[in-house]
Coordinates of C-alpha atoms and ligand atoms in Angstrom, one line a residue:
M201 CA 107.6 125.5 43.0
K202 CA 105.4 123.9 40.4
N203 CA 103.1 121.0 41.2
F204 CA 103.7 118.5 38.5
R205 CA 100.3 117.0 38.9
K206 CA 98.8 120.3 37.9
S207 CA 101.3 120.9 35.1
V208 CA 101.1 120.2 31.4
V209 CA 104.2 119.3 29.4
Y210 CA 104.7 120.3 25.8
Q211 CA 107.1 118.2 23.7
I212 CA 109.2 119.9 21.1
Y213 CA 111.1 118.0 18.4
P214 CA 113.5 120.8 17.6
K215 CA 114.4 119.5 14.2
S216 CA 110.8 120.0 13.1
F217 CA 109.6 122.9 15.2
N218 CA 110.9 126.2 13.8
D219 CA 113.9 127.0 11.7
A220 CA 115.5 130.4 12.5
N221 CA 118.4 130.4 10.0
G222 CA 116.9 129.0 6.9
D223 CA 118.9 125.8 6.6
G224 CA 115.7 123.7 6.6
I225 CA 116.3 122.3 10.1
G226 CA 114.6 123.6 13.2
D227 CA 116.9 125.0 15.9
L228 CA 117.0 126.4 19.4
K229 CA 116.7 130.0 18.3
G230 CA 113.6 128.9 16.4
V231 CA 112.1 127.6 19.7
T232 CA 112.9 130.8 21.5
K233 CA 111.0 132.7 18.8
R234 CA 107.9 130.7 19.4
L235 CA 107.8 130.9 23.2
D236 CA 104.9 133.3 23.1
Y237 CA 102.8 130.8 21.3
L238 CA 103.5 128.2 24.1
K239 CA 102.8 130.8 26.8
L240 CA 99.4 131.5 25.1
L241 CA 98.7 127.8 25.1
G242 CA 99.5 127.8 28.8
V243 CA 101.9 124.9 29.2
D244 CA 104.3 124.7 32.2
Y245 CA 107.2 122.8 30.8
I246 CA 108.7 122.2 27.4
W247 CA 110.5 118.9 26.9
L248 CA 113.0 119.1 24.0
T249 CA 114.2 115.9 22.4
P250 CA 118.0 115.6 22.1
F251 CA 120.0 118.4 20.5
Y252 CA 123.4 117.3 21.7
I253 CA 126.4 116.6 19.5
S254 CA 125.3 113.6 17.4
P255 CA 125.9 112.0 14.0
Q256 CA 122.0 112.1 13.8
R257 CA 121.6 108.5 12.8
D258 CA 118.6 108.3 15.1
N259 CA 117.9 112.0 15.1
G260 CA 119.9 112.8 18.2
Y261 CA 119.1 109.7 20.3
D262 CA 122.7 108.7 19.3
V263 CA 124.6 111.1 21.5
A264 CA 128.4 111.7 20.9
D265 CA 128.8 114.5 23.5
Y266 CA 126.2 115.0 26.2
C267 CA 127.3 118.5 27.3
N268 CA 127.5 120.3 24.1
I269 CA 125.0 121.5 21.5
D270 CA 125.1 120.2 18.0
P271 CA 125.9 123.1 15.7
V272 CA 122.9 122.3 13.6
F273 CA 120.7 123.3 16.5
G274 CA 122.7 126.3 17.6
T275 CA 125.1 127.2 20.4
M276 CA 125.3 127.0 24.2
E277 CA 124.4 130.7 24.2
D278 CA 121.2 130.0 22.2
F279 CA 120.4 127.3 24.8
E280 CA 120.9 129.7 27.7
E281 CA 118.9 132.4 26.1
M282 CA 116.1 129.9 25.5
V283 CA 116.1 128.9 29.2
S284 CA 116.0 132.4 30.4
E285 CA 113.4 133.7 28.0
A286 CA 111.2 130.7 28.8
R287 CA 111.7 131.3 32.5
K288 CA 110.4 134.9 32.1
L289 CA 107.2 133.4 30.8
G290 CA 106.9 130.9 33.6
I291 CA 107.9 128.0 31.4
D292 CA 110.6 125.5 32.4
I293 CA 112.8 123.3 30.4
M294 CA 112.9 119.5 30.5
L295 CA 115.7 117.8 28.7
D296 CA 115.9 114.3 27.2
M297 CA 118.6 112.2 28.5
V298 CA 119.7 109.1 26.6
F299 CA 121.6 107.0 29.1
N300 CA 120.9 103.5 27.9
H301 CA 123.4 103.9 25.1
T302 CA 125.7 106.3 23.4
S303 CA 126.6 106.9 19.7
T304 CA 129.5 104.8 18.5
E305 CA 131.0 108.2 17.7
H306 CA 131.2 109.0 21.4
P307 CA 134.8 109.3 22.6
W308 CA 134.2 106.6 25.2
F309 CA 133.3 104.2 22.5
K310 CA 136.1 105.2 20.3
K311 CA 138.6 104.6 23.1
A312 CA 136.9 101.2 23.8
I313 CA 137.4 100.3 20.2
R314 CA 141.1 101.2 20.5
N315 CA 141.2 98.6 23.2
E316 CA 141.5 100.9 26.2
E317 CA 140.5 98.7 29.1
K318 CA 138.9 101.4 31.1
Y319 CA 136.5 102.3 28.3
K320 CA 135.8 98.8 27.2
K321 CA 134.2 98.4 30.6
Y322 CA 131.9 101.3 29.8
Y323 CA 130.0 99.1 27.3
I324 CA 128.9 95.6 27.0
F325 CA 131.5 93.7 25.1
K326 CA 131.5 89.9 24.9
E327 CA 134.7 88.4 23.6
D328 CA 134.3 85.7 21.0
I329 CA 137.1 84.2 19.0
D330 CA 134.8 81.9 17.0
R331 CA 132.5 84.8 16.0
E332 CA 129.5 83.3 17.5
S333 CA 126.9 85.9 18.6
P334 CA 126.6 85.9 22.4
T335 CA 122.8 85.6 22.3
N336 CA 120.1 85.5 19.6
W337 CA 118.5 88.8 20.7
S338 CA 117.2 91.2 18.1
S339 CA 117.6 95.0 18.0
K340 CA 114.4 97.1 18.4
F341 CA 115.1 98.6 15.0
G342 CA 115.4 95.2 13.2
G343 CA 118.3 92.8 12.8
P344 CA 120.6 91.3 15.5
A345 CA 121.4 93.1 18.8
W346 CA 125.1 92.3 18.7
E347 CA 127.8 93.7 16.4
Y348 CA 131.2 92.1 15.9
V349 CA 134.3 94.2 16.2
E350 CA 137.1 92.6 14.3
E351 CA 140.0 94.4 16.1
L352 CA 138.7 93.3 19.5
K353 CA 137.5 89.9 18.6
A354 CA 134.4 90.8 20.5
Y355 CA 130.7 91.7 20.1
Y356 CA 129.0 94.7 21.6
L357 CA 125.4 94.9 22.6
H358 CA 123.1 97.5 20.9
L359 CA 119.4 97.2 21.7
F360 CA 118.7 99.9 19.1
D361 CA 120.7 100.8 16.0
V362 CA 124.2 99.4 15.4
T363 CA 125.5 102.9 16.0
Q364 CA 123.9 103.0 19.5
A365 CA 126.0 101.0 21.8
D366 CA 124.5 100.0 25.2
L367 CA 126.3 101.4 28.3
N368 CA 127.3 99.2 31.1
W369 CA 125.5 100.5 34.1
E370 CA 127.0 97.8 36.3
N371 CA 130.2 99.8 36.1
E372 CA 130.1 102.4 38.8
E373 CA 132.4 104.7 36.8
V374 CA 129.7 104.9 34.1
R375 CA 127.1 105.8 36.6
K376 CA 129.3 108.6 38.0
E377 CA 129.9 110.0 34.5
I378 CA 126.1 110.0 34.0
F379 CA 125.5 111.8 37.3
K380 CA 128.0 114.5 36.3
I381 CA 126.1 115.1 33.0
V382 CA 122.8 115.5 34.9
E383 CA 124.4 117.9 37.3
F384 CA 125.9 119.9 34.4
W385 CA 122.4 120.5 33.0
I386 CA 120.9 121.2 36.4
N387 CA 123.5 124.0 36.7
K388 CA 122.3 125.4 33.4
G389 CA 118.8 125.9 34.9
V390 CA 117.1 122.8 33.6
K391 CA 114.1 121.8 35.7
G392 CA 113.1 118.5 34.3
F393 CA 114.5 115.3 32.7
R394 CA 112.9 112.8 30.5
L395 CA 114.9 109.6 30.7
D396 CA 115.0 107.6 27.4
V397 CA 114.2 103.9 27.7
V398 CA 115.5 104.0 31.3
N399 CA 114.0 100.7 32.3
L400 CA 116.4 98.9 30.0
I401 CA 119.6 100.0 31.7
S402 CA 120.1 97.0 34.0
K403 CA 121.1 94.0 32.0
P404 CA 121.0 90.4 33.4
E405 CA 124.0 88.8 35.0
K406 CA 123.9 85.9 32.5
Y407 CA 123.4 86.4 28.8
E408 CA 121.2 83.6 27.4
N409 CA 119.3 82.9 24.2
D410 CA 115.6 83.9 24.2
N411 CA 113.6 81.1 22.6
E412 CA 110.3 82.9 23.1
G413 CA 111.0 86.4 22.0
D414 CA 113.5 89.0 21.0
G415 CA 115.4 89.0 24.3
R416 CA 113.5 91.9 26.0
R417 CA 112.3 89.7 28.9
F418 CA 115.9 89.5 30.1
Y419 CA 116.7 93.2 30.2
T420 CA 113.3 95.0 30.6
D421 CA 112.9 96.3 34.2
G422 CA 116.2 94.5 34.8
P423 CA 117.6 93.2 38.2
H424 CA 119.2 96.5 39.4
V425 CA 117.1 99.1 37.7
H426 CA 115.4 100.4 40.9
E427 CA 118.7 100.6 42.7
Y428 CA 120.3 102.6 39.9
L429 CA 117.4 105.0 39.7
K430 CA 117.5 105.5 43.5
E431 CA 121.2 106.3 43.2
L432 CA 120.6 108.7 40.3
N433 CA 117.9 110.4 42.3
R434 CA 120.0 110.7 45.4
D435 CA 123.1 112.0 43.7
T436 CA 121.5 114.4 41.3
F437 CA 117.9 115.8 40.9
G438 CA 116.8 114.4 44.3
K439 CA 119.0 117.1 46.0
Y440 CA 116.8 119.8 44.7
D441 CA 113.1 120.2 45.4
D442 CA 112.0 121.7 42.0
I443 CA 113.1 119.2 39.5
I444 CA 110.7 116.8 37.8
T445 CA 111.5 113.5 36.0
V446 CA 109.7 111.2 33.7
G447 CA 111.0 107.8 32.7
E448 CA 110.3 106.3 29.3
M449 CA 109.4 102.7 30.1
S450 CA 109.5 100.2 27.3
S451 CA 107.3 97.1 27.6
T452 CA 107.0 97.6 31.4
T453 CA 104.5 96.5 34.0
I454 CA 102.1 98.3 36.4
D455 CA 104.0 97.0 39.4
H456 CA 107.3 98.3 38.2
C457 CA 105.8 101.6 37.3
V458 CA 104.3 102.0 40.7
K459 CA 107.8 101.5 42.1
Y460 CA 109.4 103.9 39.6
S461 CA 107.0 106.7 40.4
K462 CA 105.8 106.3 44.0
P463 CA 107.2 109.3 45.9
E464 CA 108.4 107.2 48.9
E465 CA 110.6 105.1 46.6
K466 CA 112.5 108.3 45.6
E467 CA 113.1 107.2 42.0
L468 CA 111.1 109.3 39.4
S469 CA 108.2 111.7 39.4
M470 CA 106.3 109.8 36.7
V471 CA 106.4 107.2 34.0
F472 CA 105.4 106.8 30.3
N473 CA 104.2 103.4 29.2
F474 CA 103.1 102.4 25.7
H475 CA 100.8 99.5 26.1
H476 CA 97.7 101.5 25.0
L477 CA 99.5 102.4 21.8
K478 CA 99.9 98.8 20.7
V479 CA 96.2 98.3 20.1
D480 CA 96.7 98.5 16.3
Y481 CA 99.5 96.0 16.1
K482 CA 98.3 92.7 14.6
E483 CA 99.5 90.0 16.9
G484 CA 101.8 92.4 18.5
D485 CA 103.6 93.3 15.3
K486 CA 103.8 97.0 14.6
W487 CA 104.5 96.6 10.9
T488 CA 101.0 95.4 10.0
L489 CA 97.8 97.2 9.2
M490 CA 94.9 97.0 11.6
D491 CA 92.0 99.1 12.8
F492 CA 92.6 99.9 16.4
D493 CA 90.9 97.6 18.9
F494 CA 88.7 100.0 20.9
K495 CA 87.8 97.6 23.7
M496 CA 91.4 96.8 24.2
L497 CA 92.3 100.5 24.3
K498 CA 89.8 101.1 27.0
E499 CA 90.8 98.0 29.0
I500 CA 94.5 98.9 29.0
I501 CA 94.0 102.6 29.9
T502 CA 91.5 101.6 32.6
S503 CA 93.7 98.9 34.2
W504 CA 96.7 101.2 34.2
Q505 CA 94.7 104.1 35.7
L506 CA 93.5 101.8 38.5
G507 CA 96.8 100.0 39.1
I508 CA 98.9 103.1 39.3
Q509 CA 96.3 104.8 41.5
E510 CA 96.1 101.9 43.8
G511 CA 99.9 101.8 44.1
E512 CA 100.0 105.6 44.6
G513 CA 102.3 106.1 41.6
W514 CA 101.9 108.7 38.9
S515 CA 101.6 108.5 35.1
A516 CA 102.5 110.7 32.2
V517 CA 99.3 110.5 30.1
F518 CA 99.6 111.0 26.3
W519 CA 98.6 109.9 22.8
C520 CA 101.5 111.4 20.8
N521 CA 105.2 111.8 20.6
H522 CA 108.0 111.8 18.0
D523 CA 107.8 107.9 17.8
Q524 CA 104.0 107.7 17.3
P525 CA 101.7 108.4 14.3
R526 CA 99.4 111.3 14.7
I527 CA 96.4 110.6 16.9
V528 CA 93.6 112.1 14.7
S529 CA 94.8 109.8 11.9
R530 CA 95.1 106.8 14.3
F531 CA 92.2 106.8 16.8
G532 CA 90.2 109.7 15.4
N533 CA 89.0 110.8 12.0
D534 CA 91.4 112.9 9.8
T535 CA 88.9 113.7 7.0
K536 CA 85.4 114.8 7.9
Y537 CA 85.8 115.1 11.7
I538 CA 89.3 116.4 12.4
K539 CA 88.1 119.1 14.7
E540 CA 85.6 117.0 16.6
S541 CA 87.8 114.0 17.0
A542 CA 90.9 115.9 17.9
K543 CA 89.1 117.7 20.7
M544 CA 87.4 114.4 21.9
L545 CA 90.8 112.7 22.0
A546 CA 92.3 115.7 23.9
T547 CA 89.6 115.6 26.5
T548 CA 89.9 111.8 26.9
V549 CA 93.6 112.1 27.9
H550 CA 93.5 115.4 29.8
M551 CA 90.9 114.3 32.2
L552 CA 92.7 111.1 33.2
R553 CA 94.7 110.8 36.4
G554 CA 98.2 111.8 35.4
T555 CA 100.3 114.6 33.9
P556 CA 99.3 115.3 30.3
Y557 CA 101.9 115.6 27.6
I558 CA 101.1 117.4 24.3
Y559 CA 103.3 116.7 21.3
Q560 CA 103.9 119.7 18.9
G561 CA 101.1 120.1 16.4
E562 CA 98.8 117.8 18.3
E563 CA 97.1 121.0 19.6
L564 CA 96.3 121.8 16.0
G565 CA 95.0 118.4 15.0
M566 CA 98.0 117.7 12.7
T567 CA 97.6 114.5 10.8
N568 CA 99.8 111.8 9.2
P569 CA 101.3 113.1 5.9
Y570 CA 100.7 110.0 3.8
F571 CA 104.0 110.1 2.0
E572 CA 103.7 108.3 -1.2
H573 CA 107.2 106.8 -1.8
I574 CA 110.1 105.5 0.2
G575 CA 112.4 108.4 -0.8
L576 CA 110.4 110.8 1.5
Y577 CA 110.9 108.7 4.6
K578 CA 113.9 109.7 6.8
D579 CA 113.6 107.6 9.9
I580 CA 116.1 104.8 10.4
E581 CA 113.5 102.5 11.8
S582 CA 111.2 103.0 8.8
I583 CA 114.0 102.5 6.3
N584 CA 115.2 99.3 8.1
Y585 CA 111.7 97.9 8.2
Y586 CA 111.1 98.9 4.6
N587 CA 114.0 96.6 3.7
I588 CA 112.9 93.9 6.0
L589 CA 109.4 93.8 4.6
K590 CA 110.8 93.9 1.1
E591 CA 112.9 90.8 1.9
Q592 CA 109.8 89.1 3.2
G593 CA 108.4 89.5 -0.2
K594 CA 105.7 92.2 0.5
A595 CA 104.6 94.3 -2.4
E596 CA 105.9 97.9 -2.5
E597 CA 102.4 99.3 -2.4
E598 CA 101.5 97.4 0.7
I599 CA 104.8 98.5 2.4
I600 CA 104.1 102.1 1.7
K601 CA 100.6 101.7 3.2
I602 CA 102.1 100.3 6.3
L603 CA 104.6 103.1 6.6
Q604 CA 101.8 105.7 6.0
S605 CA 100.2 104.3 9.1
K606 CA 103.1 103.3 11.3
S607 CA 106.2 105.2 10.5
R608 CA 107.7 107.5 13.1
D609 CA 108.1 110.1 10.4
N610 CA 104.3 110.6 10.6
S611 CA 104.9 112.8 13.7
R612 CA 108.2 114.4 12.5
T613 CA 106.9 116.5 9.6
P614 CA 107.4 120.3 10.3
M615 CA 105.1 122.2 12.6
Q616 CA 102.4 124.0 10.6
W617 CA 102.6 127.6 11.7
S618 CA 100.7 129.3 8.8
E619 CA 99.6 129.0 5.2
D620 CA 102.8 130.6 4.0
N621 CA 105.5 128.7 2.1
N622 CA 106.6 125.6 4.1
G623 CA 103.9 126.4 6.6
G624 CA 106.1 129.2 8.0
F625 CA 108.5 126.5 9.3
T626 CA 111.5 127.5 7.2
E627 CA 112.6 129.8 4.5
G628 CA 114.9 127.1 3.1
I629 CA 114.1 123.6 2.0
P630 CA 112.7 121.5 4.9
W631 CA 114.7 118.4 5.9
I632 CA 111.5 116.4 5.6
P633 CA 108.4 117.5 3.6
L634 CA 105.4 119.1 5.3
S635 CA 102.0 117.5 5.3
K636 CA 100.1 119.0 2.3
N637 CA 97.2 120.1 4.6
Y638 CA 99.2 122.9 6.2
K639 CA 97.2 125.4 4.1
Y640 CA 94.2 124.8 6.3
I641 CA 95.6 123.1 9.4
N642 CA 97.9 125.7 10.9
A643 CA 98.5 127.7 14.0
K644 CA 97.7 131.1 12.5
Q645 CA 94.3 130.0 11.3
Q646 CA 93.5 128.4 14.7
L647 CA 94.6 131.4 16.8
G648 CA 92.0 133.5 14.9
D649 CA 89.2 131.0 15.6
K650 CA 87.9 130.8 19.2
D651 CA 86.4 127.4 18.4
S652 CA 89.6 125.9 17.2
I653 CA 91.4 122.7 18.5
F654 CA 94.1 125.0 19.9
Y655 CA 91.7 126.8 22.2
H656 CA 90.2 123.5 23.3
Y657 CA 93.6 122.4 24.5
K658 CA 94.2 125.8 26.1
K659 CA 91.0 125.4 28.0
L660 CA 91.9 121.9 29.2
I661 CA 95.2 123.2 30.5
Q662 CA 93.4 126.1 32.3
L663 CA 90.8 123.8 33.9
R664 CA 93.6 121.6 35.4
K665 CA 94.9 124.7 37.2
E666 CA 91.4 125.7 38.4
L667 CA 90.0 122.5 39.6
N668 CA 91.8 120.2 42.0
I669 CA 89.5 117.3 41.0
I670 CA 91.3 117.0 37.7
S671 CA 94.7 116.4 39.3
E672 CA 93.6 114.8 42.6
G673 CA 90.3 113.0 41.9
I674 CA 89.9 109.3 42.1
F675 CA 89.5 107.6 38.7
K676 CA 86.6 105.2 38.3
P677 CA 85.7 103.4 35.1
M678 CA 82.1 103.7 33.8
M679 CA 80.2 101.4 31.4
E680 CA 83.2 99.5 30.5
D681 CA 81.4 97.3 27.9
H682 CA 80.1 100.2 25.8
E683 CA 81.2 99.5 22.3
S684 CA 81.9 103.0 21.1
V685 CA 82.0 105.3 24.2
F686 CA 84.9 105.7 26.6
A687 CA 83.6 107.1 29.8
Y688 CA 84.9 107.5 33.3
E689 CA 84.4 109.3 36.5
R690 CA 86.7 111.3 38.7
E691 CA 85.7 112.0 42.3
L692 CA 87.0 114.3 45.0
N693 CA 85.0 114.8 48.2
N694 CA 81.6 116.2 47.2
E695 CA 82.6 116.8 43.5
K696 CA 82.4 114.5 40.5
L697 CA 83.5 114.7 36.9
I698 CA 81.7 112.6 34.4
V699 CA 83.8 112.3 31.2
I700 CA 82.0 110.8 28.2
N701 CA 83.6 110.3 24.8
N702 CA 82.2 108.9 21.6
F703 CA 85.1 107.4 19.6
Y704 CA 83.1 106.9 16.4
E705 CA 81.2 108.7 13.7
K706 CA 78.1 106.7 14.5
E707 CA 75.8 108.2 17.1
A708 CA 75.8 106.6 20.5
V709 CA 73.5 106.4 23.5
F710 CA 75.0 106.5 26.9
E711 CA 73.1 105.6 30.1
L712 CA 74.3 106.8 33.5
P713 CA 74.4 104.2 36.2
K714 CA 71.2 104.1 38.3
S715 CA 73.2 104.5 41.5
L716 CA 74.1 108.1 40.4
K717 CA 71.3 110.3 41.7
L718 CA 71.4 113.4 39.6
S719 CA 68.9 115.2 41.9
E720 CA 71.5 115.3 44.6
Y721 CA 73.9 117.4 42.6
N722 CA 74.2 120.8 40.9
S723 CA 75.6 120.2 37.5
K724 CA 77.2 122.0 34.5
I725 CA 79.0 121.2 31.4
L726 CA 82.7 121.8 32.0
I727 CA 84.0 121.4 28.4
S728 CA 82.6 119.8 25.2
N729 CA 83.3 119.7 21.5
Y730 CA 79.9 120.7 20.3
E731 CA 78.5 124.1 21.1
D732 CA 75.1 122.7 22.0
S733 CA 75.9 119.5 23.9
S734 CA 72.9 118.5 26.1
E735 CA 72.8 119.0 29.9
I736 CA 73.3 115.9 32.0
S737 CA 70.4 113.4 32.1
N738 CA 70.1 109.7 32.7
I739 CA 70.3 109.0 29.0
I740 CA 72.7 111.0 26.9
K741 CA 72.8 110.9 23.1
L742 CA 76.1 111.6 21.5
R743 CA 76.7 112.8 18.0
S744 CA 79.8 111.9 15.9
Y745 CA 82.9 112.0 18.1
E746 CA 81.0 114.0 20.7
S747 CA 82.7 114.5 24.0
V748 CA 81.3 116.1 27.1
V749 CA 82.6 116.6 30.6
Y750 CA 80.0 117.2 33.3
Y751 CA 81.0 118.8 36.6
L752 CA 78.7 117.8 39.5
E753 CA 78.8 119.2 43.0
K754 CA 76.7 118.3 46.0
Ligands
TEU992 O1 112.2 105.2 22.1 C1 112.2 103.9 22.6 C2 111.4 103.0 21.8 O2 111.2 101.9 22.4 C3 110.8 103.4 20.5 O3 111.7 103.8 19.7 C4 110.2 102.2 20.0 O4 111.1 101.2 19.8 C5 109.6 102.5 18.6 O5 108.7 103.6 18.7 C6 108.8 101.3 18.3 O6 108.3 101.4 17.0 C7 113.2 106.0 22.5 C8 113.1 107.3 21.7 O7 111.9 107.9 22.0 C9 113.3 107.0 20.3 O8 113.1 108.2 19.5 C10 114.7 106.5 20.1 O9 114.9 106.1 18.8 C11 114.9 105.3 21.0 O10 114.5 105.5 22.4 C12 116.4 105.0 21.1 O11 117.1 106.0 21.8
CA993 CA1 118.2 125.9 11.3

C-alpha cells in the first residue's frame, strides 16, 4: 500500500491534456497514451477532473450522471483501460467527486422540477409565493445564489452557477445515493477521491441575510460537515485500507482542517486550502490587479504549516490547479527567468510538510497565455465577471488585463507536448487556443534537456521517496522577516533540511541563525536551480530566483 505522505499527485484536466480522436477536446484515450510520460516523471497518483455526463456549463463540475462517462471523453471501456494501464506502471487513479451540487440536467433535479416530492427534498428549495429571495447571498460565480422556479413557486439554492443546484445533505436519502456512487467507482479500481468544495455541504438550519458578506459564513464548514464526512468515510472508502482522499476546502480555517485530516477523526486523508493564493486579491477581491504580497504569502503558508502540524493533520501542498493562473506568471518570472523561477517555486512547495500536487504543464513551466480579447475566454466565471466588470463601467482594456492575470482559463490551455502543430495536443482545432510559447516551452524539448524544469520536478519526487525527512520532518520557519527570501527548516532526529528560496530577480543575502552550528554537521546540497550554488556557510548570497536545499546530518 502507498504511503500518501511519500506520494505525489499529478492533476489532469482531461479536456486539455491530450486529444486522441482529433475533435479538439482531450479525452481518456489521450490520457492512456501519455502514461509513460507520467511514469517517467515519477508520480504516484493521477487526479482527473470530472469526465462524467455533463452539459459542460462548468466544464464537468456540473454533473448530470455520476456513473457514466461523457461521450466527449470516451467510454467506460476507455476508463477501465486507463485504470489498468496506469496500474501496470504503478500509478493509481484519483477521481473528482462533485457532491455539493448537481447539474440542473441531472434526473434528480428534473424530477424535482416536475414537483416529485421525493426529489424536491434532494435539493434546497424554499417556497415563496411573493417571489422574494430567501436570503441576499451571492453565487461564487457572480449574481444571486437563488433561482426562482415559476412552476414550483419556489427558489432553489446554487452557490455556484445557476445550473449547479446545491444538494440537500440533511436528507439521508441523498447521502445514501452519494455513498453508492463512491462505492461504484471503488469497484472500478479507483484508489483516491478529491471531493469538490466538500466543506460547503452542510447548510445552516435557518437561512438568514448576510449583512457583512456574501453568505459564506453561514454555510462554510457548516454545522454537520464533520458528521457527514465521518459517515461517508465509514460507509465507503474507510472500509478499505488503500484509498486516499483530499477535500477541497473553500474559505476554511486551520482548526477545521485539522479535524478534517487528523487520522483519528476518520474523515479525510488531507485538505486543500486556498488562503495562500489570495495574496494578489486587492482587498479580498479577485477581479483586481495587484502584485502579490510576498510577506503575506510567507505568513499564510507558515501559519498553516505550523497549525496543521501542531494539530497532527495533513495538507495537500500546491500552487496550481485548473482554477488558478499559472504560477510562473503569478509568483515567478515568465519572461527572463522562467526556468529559474519555475524550479524555485517547485522546490518551495515540494519541501513543505504535506503531499505535493502538480498540475499538468506546471512541470514544464507553462505560463498564462495572455489572451487578447474576450472571444478567446471560455470559462463561465470569466465570462460572468467580464459582464459584471463591464456593468461597473470598467474599460475593455482594463478588463482584459484583469482576465489575463486572473481567469481560470489561464491554466486550461492545452498541454504543450511538442513544437508540432497545436503543440501535439490535437490534430483538430483545439477547444481553447494554446499559449503561443509552445514552440519553446514543451515536453519534447524538456525531455531532451537534463537541466530542464521537468527533470527538476522528477528529482523532487524522487527525493521524497529517498529521504524520510521530506515527508516526516518537523517544519520550522526561518528568517520570517526577510523581504525577498522564503526559507524554512525541516528536522528529523539528527538530520536537517535548510530550504532557501529567493523569490525575486534582485540578489539577496541570507544569514543563517547563530544557533545553527554548522561545524556539528556534515552537509551537502540536495537540490538547487543553479549548477554552481555555493556550499552552506553562515552567509549565503543568492542570485536571481536562486533556490538551494541543504541537507545536514550530525
Ligand atoms: O472550485 C471551488 C471554488 O471555490 C473555485 O471555483 C473558486 O470559486 C474560484 O476559483 C474562485 O475564483 C471547485 C472546482 O475546482 C471548480 O472548477 C468548480 O467550478 C467549482 O468547484 C464548482 O464545482
Ligand atoms: Ca477528443
